[in-house]
Amino acid sequence: SGYAFEYLIETLNDSSRKKFFNVPRLGGTKYDVLPYSIRVLLEAAVRNCDGFLMKKEDVMNILDWKTKQNNVEVPFFPARVLLQDFTGIPAMVDFAAMREAVKILGGDPRKVHPARPTDLTVDHSLQIDFSKCAIQNAPNPGGGDLQKAGKLSPLRAQPKKLPCRGQTTCRGSCESGEPGRNSGRFSSQIENTPILCPFHLQPVPEPETVLKNQEVEFGRNRERLQFFKWSSRVFKNVAVIPPGTGMAHQVNLEYLSRVVFEEDDLLFPDSVVGTDSHITMVNGLGILGWGVGGIETEAVMLGLPVSLTLPEVVGCELIGSSNPFVTSIDVVLGITKHLRQVGVAGKFVEFFGSGVSQLSIVDRTTIANMCPEYGAILSFFPVDNVTLRHLEHTGFDKAKLKSMETYLKAVKLFRHDQDSSGEPAYSQVIQIHLNSIVASVSGPKRPQDRVAVTDMKRDFQACLNEKVGFKGFQIAAEKQKDNVSIHYEGSEYTLSHGSVVMAAVTSCTNNCNPSVMLAAGLLAKKAVDAGLQVKPYIRTSLSPGSGMVTHYLSSSGVLPYLSKLGFEIVGYGCSTCVGNTAPLSEAVLSAVKQGDLVTCGVLSGNKNFEGRLCDCVRANYLASPPLVVAYAIAGTVNIDFQTEPLGTDATGKSVYLQDIWPTREEVHQMEEERVILSMFKALKEKMEMGNKRWNSLEAPDSVLFPWDLKSTYIRCPSFFDKLTKEPGTLQPIENAHVLLFLGDAVTTDHISPAGSIARSSAAAKYLTNRGLTPREFNSYGARRGNDAVMTRGTFANIKLFNKFLGKPAPKTIHFPSGQTLDVFEAAELYQKEGVPLIILAGKKYGSGNSRDWAAKGPYLLGVKAVLAESYEKIHKDHLIGIGIAPLQFLPGENADSLGLSGRETFSLAFPEELSPGVTLTMKTSTGKVFSVIASFDNDVEVTLYKHGGLLNFVARKFS
């Protein structure tokens, strides 16, 4: 491709002699004011300009971004696709089915491959195992992979009880919950955006993973895993990161990143789209990428572009340097909070300015990963020197890095620090002063009550005075100076209001990188070196939350210093529930009661309800891990770190917090040179050796997939059943009945629910007939590879309001017989009678999450057209992509104004030459005639519709 712009191809001016499109030559000064992220869009457009899917005017529109932003749609061909876990099943199933179809048409099925490299990470659904106890009491619901996830992998049975390490107050049994029992808040949103658990923003797994026994789990997933393994064997460019690499998801995403792609000696920028909700993270490495729905991802795999409105790009300038006591997390959360306030929803954000170099790659990827929090499509950090240094530590080949740098500089995609003259002309610029970000803690009762560390002493005093409430403890003025002496392990100590009695460093759950755990370790090292200690009656604990964090702490050499201060690893999982901290000593308990003291717990989790840690600890503060260590050493929260010392060294000299606080440079250096290096080395070894279970998993390597007819997870869908070699003429829709008469704002969740399968539903009847019990039903989300289940699940949402019934229910009326039936059963009857179907709807049909089955399901029910007042654009694209005609009432008209009851039958013919936006005539059995708009936006959509959808269009190309 790139036919129109072949004259821009040049040879790189270095030893590699690679070729590239020298896009800056196209635009001159116009190019120089483009934001970096738009330059990446432009390069992809130039390289893929074929005159049909990517026209020359699209390229020019991107080049004229300054005047065209927000006004034009442009196609984008990403360099690769990323599928996460089981969202990848429907796409791969369609490719497997397409091989069958191509063979039937007489083509060569071996030619059917995804058009772009496709990476599949199967790490999430399988690696996190939860215990009920951890879910009920966890300070971070789903804080990472329990019990060294890498080892606890799917084949080995879980012990019946997770050992609670002798702790006496563990509430709730520790057996892993039954599926669905504790899945209330986890299962509401499964499609492309799993609920994010706070650690690393990892998704909490679907309820299906919360199982009593891991062996059942692997049995349950076995056929899906075998199918993936078959896919990675037979399709040229499909790579699978198998379950059980034991690495955080972000590391896997980074492992797959190319930064600069190379195909047939041609260099171009890496870019990616996919169903993984963490995909925006790679923008921190200078790789353009964002999450899209299942059908869009599949379209890219089929060789089509993603379509997007040319976005506004907000330039975010970082200036100044950060304050003392501020951690990476404070900076990341400070920046994301600022972006949320400015309002960047639906826009690209791009970072520039002198402060960018102060952010490590881990900081950048975390800010980019949090895009969903502030609504931006993506947050782009162009490649700079920090990126190159980081890539070297992750094991990139030095020669490759050199040509990468030469290439990026040649096409002006490399960010230089001192280059203030040539900043792009952003849609708007927001400035963030890094020194405006202050270190703070939350408490004493609610996580939303933030207190600046410098204000802590004053604020705690105020809490003692205030009436009992969200912040107040109402301690009488004359009692505020009370203290009680205690005898503990042979020494005398004094407790007073504000004394710290509990300090827990739990793996940083506030959405961020483990560098803060390193900061805590470095602080501990400096404290020990200065001769500081933590008083022995303070209950201290360290729960890393995942093997990854332990890896961080041990490879950096700080663990022994943490344990010297009493922060010993207390294991994973159960113990992080903090509700199960070992109880305080009797001496402390009686002193607290005797003096009616407001003592404190300081922890780095993300929940701090009063009395949650222990009924006698009334003030609880959430703080960053290094501050937890600092308050433990100080022994009280009633301290001003700037003016009061933490303690004294061996010579009696005062030691202040600023004396032992590690600098950001120290933390970043240790992170890059020790930790990242060893992490990527470990992952590389794992990937090269492969995982024993994955290697021993038997999978076919036949050209066509041997479908198991008994399978309830994966079956060959019927999209290609009537496929012919050439598309026929467009068939009219004759005497169609209305399957459903719907109102406004029908969401994709109404159309294709993703949650649990109700026992009375059509899908449940199907599964029961195949010998499954309700406990084994699993969710619609988990059964996306089975069209029989998904078709039965279409419109099976109990909140569906069908005007025929006048009340919410997943039912409709089959008019020829007058029966009220499940939507699927009615559709099945119509299909037996050979009656085509349409859907009547109001405004914003198909809003909500992008969901592939919201189009595939109605298609398999026999729906030929939807007639609505307006559509959510993404869903309308999906309807066309599957072969359903999106029809629109004329402006100002709707079913009511036209007097339609929905009980009539409808007929409509298509003209020979169908063109975008053409007006068609609809006739009803009652004699009404009215006009509707064929809501196609461009020629590509018309072509796809004539072929009966995207899958047919591509299958015909292969045959």
mmCIF file of C-alpha atoms in Angstrom, residues 162 338 409 890:
data_model
loop_
_atom_site.group_PDB
_atom_site.id
_atom_site.type_symbol
_atom_site.label_atom_id
_atom_site.label_comp_id
_atom_site.label_asym_id
_atom_site.label_seq_id
_atom_site.Cartn_x
_atom_site.Cartn_y
_atom_site.Cartn_z
ATOM 1 C CA LEU A 162 -5.993 -20.739 52.758
ATOM 2 C CA HIS A 338 -5.920 17.939 37.291
ATOM 3 C CA LYS A 409 14.526 11.804 14.718
ATOM 4 C CA LEU A 890 -36.928 11.357 8.842
#
